[in-house]
PDB file of C-alpha atoms in Angstrom:
ATOM      1  CA  MET A   1      48.720 116.572  80.031  1.00  0.00           C
ATOM      2  CA  SER A   2      50.095 120.070  80.698  1.00  0.00           C
ATOM      3  CA  ILE A   3      51.277 121.264  84.091  1.00  0.00           C
ATOM      4  CA  LYS A   4      48.353 123.696  84.283  1.00  0.00           C
ATOM      5  CA  SER A   5      45.726 121.022  83.639  1.00  0.00           C
ATOM      6  CA  TRP A   6      47.439 118.667  86.084  1.00  0.00           C
ATOM      7  CA  ALA A   7      47.481 121.479  88.660  1.00  0.00           C
ATOM      8  CA  LYS A   8      43.751 122.068  88.146  1.00  0.00           C
ATOM      9  CA  ASP A   9      43.071 118.385  88.846  1.00  0.00           C
ATOM     10  CA  LEU A  10      45.301 118.505  91.920  1.00  0.00           C
ATOM     11  CA  ILE A  11      43.585 121.614  93.333  1.00  0.00           C
ATOM     12  CA  GLU A  12      40.400 119.751  94.213  1.00  0.00           C
ATOM     13  CA  SER A  13      42.047 116.433  95.049  1.00  0.00           C
ATOM     14  CA  LYS A  14      41.968 115.147  98.615  1.00  0.00           C
ATOM     15  CA  HIS A  15      45.625 114.253  98.043  1.00  0.00           C
ATOM     16  CA  MET A  16      46.677 117.805  97.168  1.00  0.00           C
ATOM     17  CA  LEU A  17      49.110 118.301 100.058  1.00  0.00           C
ATOM     18  CA  SER A  18      50.758 114.893  99.781  1.00  0.00           C
ATOM     19  CA  GLY A  19      50.861 115.408  96.000  1.00  0.00           C
ATOM     20  CA  ILE A  20      52.750 118.671  96.505  1.00  0.00           C
ATOM     21  CA  GLY A  21      55.221 116.905  98.782  1.00  0.00           C
ATOM     22  CA  PHE A  22      55.731 114.150  96.211  1.00  0.00           C
ATOM     23  CA  VAL A  23      56.168 116.565  93.300  1.00  0.00           C
ATOM     24  CA  SER A  24      58.615 118.619  95.354  1.00  0.00           C
ATOM     25  CA  PHE A  25      60.558 115.440  96.157  1.00  0.00           C
ATOM     26  CA  LEU A  26      60.739 114.681  92.430  1.00  0.00           C
ATOM     27  CA  GLU A  27      61.768 118.254  91.618  1.00  0.00           C
ATOM     28  CA  SER A  28      64.703 118.035  94.027  1.00  0.00           C
ATOM     29  CA  THR A  29      65.825 114.621  92.767  1.00  0.00           C
ATOM     30  CA  LEU A  30      64.898 113.482  89.261  1.00  0.00           C
ATOM     31  CA  VAL A  31      62.986 116.306  87.554  1.00  0.00           C
ATOM     32  CA  PRO A  32      65.015 119.553  87.456  1.00  0.00           C
ATOM     33  CA  ILE A  33      62.035 121.770  86.579  1.00  0.00           C
ATOM     34  CA  PRO A  34      61.209 124.718  88.869  1.00  0.00           C
ATOM     35  CA  LEU A  35      58.131 123.988  90.958  1.00  0.00           C
ATOM     36  CA  GLU A  36      56.759 127.526  90.744  1.00  0.00           C
ATOM     37  CA  ALA A  37      54.691 126.724  87.626  1.00  0.00           C
ATOM     38  CA  LEU A  38      52.642 124.349  89.778  1.00  0.00           C
ATOM     39  CA  LEU A  39      52.811 126.039  93.185  1.00  0.00           C
ATOM     40  CA  VAL A  40      51.614 129.510  92.263  1.00  0.00           C
ATOM     41  CA  PRO A  41      48.338 128.396  90.602  1.00  0.00           C
ATOM     42  CA  LEU A  42      47.700 126.015  93.502  1.00  0.00           C
ATOM     43  CA  MET A  43      48.387 128.717  96.056  1.00  0.00           C
ATOM     44  CA  GLN A  44      46.104 131.128  94.217  1.00  0.00           C
ATOM     45  CA  ALA A  45      43.274 128.609  93.977  1.00  0.00           C
ATOM     46  CA  ARG A  46      43.651 127.253  97.504  1.00  0.00           C
ATOM     47  CA  ARG A  47      44.504 130.298  99.588  1.00  0.00           C
ATOM     48  CA  ASP A  48      42.968 128.479 102.553  1.00  0.00           C
ATOM     49  CA  LYS A  49      45.928 126.062 102.353  1.00  0.00           C
ATOM     50  CA  LEU A  50      48.544 128.595 101.240  1.00  0.00           C
ATOM     51  CA  TRP A  51      50.993 128.034 104.098  1.00  0.00           C
ATOM     52  CA  LEU A  52      50.492 124.255 104.133  1.00  0.00           C
ATOM     53  CA  ILE A  53      51.295 124.122 100.418  1.00  0.00           C
ATOM     54  CA  ALA A  54      54.560 126.000 101.067  1.00  0.00           C
ATOM     55  CA  LEU A  55      55.327 123.714 104.012  1.00  0.00           C
ATOM     56  CA  MET A  56      54.680 120.508 102.060  1.00  0.00           C
ATOM     57  CA  ALA A  57      56.816 121.766  99.161  1.00  0.00           C
ATOM     58  CA  THR A  58      59.627 122.474 101.636  1.00  0.00           C
ATOM     59  CA  ILE A  59      59.331 119.077 103.337  1.00  0.00           C
ATOM     60  CA  GLY A  60      59.234 117.220 100.003  1.00  0.00           C
ATOM     61  CA  CYS A  61      62.305 119.101  98.834  1.00  0.00           C
ATOM     62  CA  LEU A  62      64.197 118.374 102.047  1.00  0.00           C
ATOM     63  CA  LEU A  63      63.443 114.655 101.756  1.00  0.00           C
ATOM     64  CA  GLY A  64      64.574 114.673  98.127  1.00  0.00           C
ATOM     65  CA  ALA A  65      67.728 116.602  99.008  1.00  0.00           C
ATOM     66  CA  LEU A  66      68.523 114.069 101.739  1.00  0.00           C
ATOM     67  CA  ALA A  67      67.985 111.224  99.283  1.00  0.00           C
ATOM     68  CA  PHE A  68      70.429 112.740  96.781  1.00  0.00           C
ATOM     69  CA  TYR A  69      72.893 113.543  99.570  1.00  0.00           C
ATOM     70  CA  ALA A  70      72.768 109.840 100.468  1.00  0.00           C
ATOM     71  CA  VAL A  71      73.318 108.859  96.822  1.00  0.00           C
ATOM     72  CA  GLY A  72      76.360 111.127  96.700  1.00  0.00           C
ATOM     73  CA  TYR A  73      77.666 109.892 100.034  1.00  0.00           C
ATOM     74  CA  PHE A  74      77.064 106.150  99.686  1.00  0.00           C
ATOM     75  CA  LEU A  75      76.545 105.364  96.005  1.00  0.00           C
ATOM     76  CA  PHE A  76      78.354 107.943  93.900  1.00  0.00           C
ATOM     77  CA  ASP A  77      80.851 105.418  92.556  1.00  0.00           C
ATOM     78  CA  VAL A  78      77.972 103.258  91.295  1.00  0.00           C
ATOM     79  CA  PHE A  79      76.104 106.123  89.588  1.00  0.00           C
ATOM     80  CA  GLU A  80      79.005 108.416  88.614  1.00  0.00           C
ATOM     81  CA  THR A  81      78.851 107.667  84.880  1.00  0.00           C
ATOM     82  CA  TYR A  82      75.064 108.099  84.734  1.00  0.00           C
ATOM     83  CA  ILE A  83      75.203 111.356  86.729  1.00  0.00           C
ATOM     84  CA  THR A  84      78.023 112.887  84.690  1.00  0.00           C
ATOM     85  CA  GLN A  85      76.342 111.957  81.409  1.00  0.00           C
ATOM     86  CA  THR A  86      72.722 112.727  82.296  1.00  0.00           C
ATOM     87  CA  LEU A  87      72.568 115.471  84.917  1.00  0.00           C
ATOM     88  CA  THR A  88      75.824 117.294  84.215  1.00  0.00           C
ATOM     89  CA  THR A  89      79.253 116.879  82.664  1.00  0.00           C
ATOM     90  CA  GLN A  90      82.319 115.621  84.519  1.00  0.00           C
ATOM     91  CA  ALA A  91      83.901 119.086  84.334  1.00  0.00           C
ATOM     92  CA  GLN A  92      80.787 120.777  85.711  1.00  0.00           C
ATOM     93  CA  PHE A  93      80.475 118.223  88.492  1.00  0.00           C
ATOM     94  CA  ASP A  94      84.148 118.699  89.404  1.00  0.00           C
ATOM     95  CA  GLU A  95      83.468 122.449  89.562  1.00  0.00           C
ATOM     96  CA  PHE A  96      80.424 121.878  91.794  1.00  0.00           C
ATOM     97  CA  THR A  97      82.362 119.633  94.174  1.00  0.00           C
ATOM     98  CA  GLN A  98      85.142 122.236  94.356  1.00  0.00           C
ATOM     99  CA  ARG A  99      82.574 124.944  95.105  1.00  0.00           C
ATOM    100  CA  MET A 100      81.065 122.653  97.740  1.00  0.00           C
ATOM    101  CA  GLU A 101      84.465 122.259  99.388  1.00  0.00           C
ATOM    102  CA  ASP A 102      85.207 126.007  99.169  1.00  0.00           C
ATOM    103  CA  GLU A 103      81.804 127.550  99.895  1.00  0.00           C
ATOM    104  CA  GLY A 104      79.786 124.748 101.534  1.00  0.00           C
ATOM    105  CA  PHE A 105      76.821 126.340 103.296  1.00  0.00           C
ATOM    106  CA  LEU A 106      76.562 129.315 100.939  1.00  0.00           C
ATOM    107  CA  PHE A 107      76.666 127.075  97.872  1.00  0.00           C
ATOM    108  CA  VAL A 108      73.833 124.830  99.088  1.00  0.00           C
ATOM    109  CA  PHE A 109      71.826 127.790 100.388  1.00  0.00           C
ATOM    110  CA  SER A 110      72.134 129.745  97.123  1.00  0.00           C
ATOM    111  CA  THR A 111      71.025 126.775  95.016  1.00  0.00           C
ATOM    112  CA  GLY A 112      68.028 126.428  97.331  1.00  0.00           C
ATOM    113  CA  VAL A 113      66.889 130.000  96.707  1.00  0.00           C
ATOM    114  CA  THR A 114      67.616 130.353  93.005  1.00  0.00           C
ATOM    115  CA  PRO A 115      66.260 128.325  90.069  1.00  0.00           C
ATOM    116  CA  ILE A 116      69.617 126.560  89.739  1.00  0.00           C
ATOM    117  CA  PRO A 117      68.895 122.804  89.965  1.00  0.00           C
ATOM    118  CA  LEU A 118      69.418 121.600  93.527  1.00  0.00           C
ATOM    119  CA  GLN A 119      70.338 118.044  92.499  1.00  0.00           C
ATOM    120  CA  ILE A 120      73.978 118.722  91.693  1.00  0.00           C
ATOM    121  CA  ALA A 121      74.571 120.639  94.935  1.00  0.00           C
ATOM    122  CA  THR A 122      73.020 117.835  96.987  1.00  0.00           C
ATOM    123  CA  LEU A 123      75.115 115.198  95.221  1.00  0.00           C
ATOM    124  CA  ALA A 124      78.258 117.310  95.649  1.00  0.00           C
ATOM    125  CA  ALA A 125      77.471 117.720  99.362  1.00  0.00           C
ATOM    126  CA  GLY A 126      77.224 113.951  99.746  1.00  0.00           C
ATOM    127  CA  VAL A 127      80.344 113.236  97.684  1.00  0.00           C
ATOM    128  CA  THR A 128      82.397 115.707  99.745  1.00  0.00           C
ATOM    129  CA  SER A 129      80.864 114.421 103.035  1.00  0.00           C
ATOM    130  CA  TYR A 130      79.698 117.931 103.882  1.00  0.00           C
ATOM    131  CA  ASN A 131      78.345 118.261 107.418  1.00  0.00           C
ATOM    132  CA  LEU A 132      74.821 116.799 107.303  1.00  0.00           C
ATOM    133  CA  LEU A 133      73.290 119.222 109.827  1.00  0.00           C
ATOM    134  CA  LEU A 134      74.682 122.255 108.003  1.00  0.00           C
ATOM    135  CA  PHE A 135      73.474 120.738 104.730  1.00  0.00           C
ATOM    136  CA  ILE A 136      69.927 120.327 106.091  1.00  0.00           C
ATOM    137  CA  LEU A 137      69.970 123.858 107.528  1.00  0.00           C
ATOM    138  CA  ALA A 138      71.236 125.437 104.268  1.00  0.00           C
ATOM    139  CA  THR A 139      68.708 123.509 102.160  1.00  0.00           C
ATOM    140  CA  ALA A 140      65.830 124.249 104.533  1.00  0.00           C
ATOM    141  CA  LEU A 141      66.606 127.984 104.724  1.00  0.00           C
ATOM    142  CA  GLY A 142      66.966 128.275 100.961  1.00  0.00           C
ATOM    143  CA  ARG A 143      63.699 126.479 100.203  1.00  0.00           C
ATOM    144  CA  ILE A 144      61.785 128.173 103.024  1.00  0.00           C
ATOM    145  CA  ILE A 145      62.745 131.533 101.529  1.00  0.00           C
ATOM    146  CA  ARG A 146      61.779 130.333  98.061  1.00  0.00           C
ATOM    147  CA  TYR A 147      58.458 128.579  98.781  1.00  0.00           C
ATOM    148  CA  PHE A 148      57.206 130.760 101.622  1.00  0.00           C
ATOM    149  CA  GLY A 149      58.302 133.790  99.569  1.00  0.00           C
ATOM    150  CA  LEU A 150      55.920 132.584  96.857  1.00  0.00           C
ATOM    151  CA  ALA A 151      53.206 132.197  99.488  1.00  0.00           C
ATOM    152  CA  VAL A 152      53.790 135.762 100.695  1.00  0.00           C
ATOM    153  CA  LEU A 153      53.533 137.046  97.109  1.00  0.00           C
ATOM    154  CA  VAL A 154      50.261 135.186  96.553  1.00  0.00           C
ATOM    155  CA  PHE A 155      48.933 136.324  99.940  1.00  0.00           C
ATOM    156  CA  PHE A 156      49.570 140.006  99.203  1.00  0.00           C
ATOM    157  CA  LEU A 157      49.243 140.147  95.397  1.00  0.00           C
ATOM    158  CA  GLY A 158      46.648 137.429  94.754  1.00  0.00           C
ATOM    159  CA  ASP A 159      46.163 136.608  91.090  1.00  0.00           C
ATOM    160  CA  GLN A 160      48.766 139.175  90.042  1.00  0.00           C
ATOM    161  CA  ALA A 161      51.517 137.020  91.609  1.00  0.00           C
ATOM    162  CA  GLU A 162      51.641 134.540  88.724  1.00  0.00           C
ATOM    163  CA  ALA A 163      52.050 137.255  86.087  1.00  0.00           C
ATOM    164  CA  LEU A 164      54.698 138.989  88.195  1.00  0.00           C
ATOM    165  CA  ILE A 165      56.681 135.765  88.687  1.00  0.00           C
ATOM    166  CA  LYS A 166      56.504 134.893  84.978  1.00  0.00           C
ATOM    167  CA  LYS A 167      57.596 138.354  83.941  1.00  0.00           C
ATOM    168  CA  TYR A 168      60.467 138.802  86.419  1.00  0.00           C
ATOM    169  CA  HIS A 169      61.526 135.195  87.156  1.00  0.00           C
ATOM    170  CA  TRP A 170      65.171 135.542  86.152  1.00  0.00           C
ATOM    171  CA  GLN A 171      65.543 139.075  87.497  1.00  0.00           C
ATOM    172  CA  VAL A 172      64.375 137.885  90.912  1.00  0.00           C
ATOM    173  CA  ALA A 173      66.746 134.905  90.756  1.00  0.00           C
ATOM    174  CA  VAL A 174      69.718 137.087  89.822  1.00  0.00           C
ATOM    175  CA  GLY A 175      68.754 139.677  92.460  1.00  0.00           C
ATOM    176  CA  SER A 176      68.475 136.956  95.105  1.00  0.00           C
ATOM    177  CA  LEU A 177      71.850 135.571  94.132  1.00  0.00           C
ATOM    178  CA  MET A 178      73.393 139.052  94.281  1.00  0.00           C
ATOM    179  CA  LEU A 179      71.978 139.579  97.788  1.00  0.00           C
ATOM    180  CA  ILE A 180      73.333 136.215  98.910  1.00  0.00           C
ATOM    181  CA  LEU A 181      76.772 136.936  97.460  1.00  0.00           C
ATOM    182  CA  GLY A 182      76.767 140.403  99.022  1.00  0.00           C
ATOM    183  CA  PHE A 183      75.901 138.913 102.395  1.00  0.00           C
ATOM    184  CA  TRP A 184      78.606 136.281 101.971  1.00  0.00           C
ATOM    185  CA  PHE A 185      81.295 138.868 101.139  1.00  0.00           C
ATOM    186  CA  TRP A 186      80.198 140.999 104.090  1.00  0.00           C
ATOM    187  CA  TRP A 187      80.297 137.945 106.383  1.00  0.00           C
ATOM    188  CA  GLN A 188      83.829 137.012 105.236  1.00  0.00           C
ATOM    189  CA  GLN A 189      85.268 140.374 106.291  1.00  0.00           C
TER     190      GLN A 189
END
């Protein structure tokens, strides 16, 4: 079953909002596939629930991020081999943990906004015992910008939003990252 056909079934389901929360949880833990392919068609079809869809996606992501933070904090030694062979390499994970120690809030926030998989940042935050409140704030802000930004696009552009997102997905991600880095450099001075 394709994502589009699954989304069509979900649109009319009485479990649509909880389904979005669950899928968002999975996207931030086990399935590193951007959620936009599902969210935009749902938002277009169910404009009456546009803001609730964005909210449920944010809540599901936060719960998933907290779960992976906990895995990094409490269980990393148990799952280290699996993580470094399945989700990333040891060298990449070492780089992520170093970035977490150096950049902390900005690193988590930027992975929340861009299509970079959030899983590694959440694990690195747990492994480095990054401040939990700052972690939640950075994740929440990043995903609120991402999911409510999609809702704003659908609200103002309607059916054109999906074509626009498909066409300029990476340009928007790179532009967002550039804005975040620019803000960070400005803040450091």
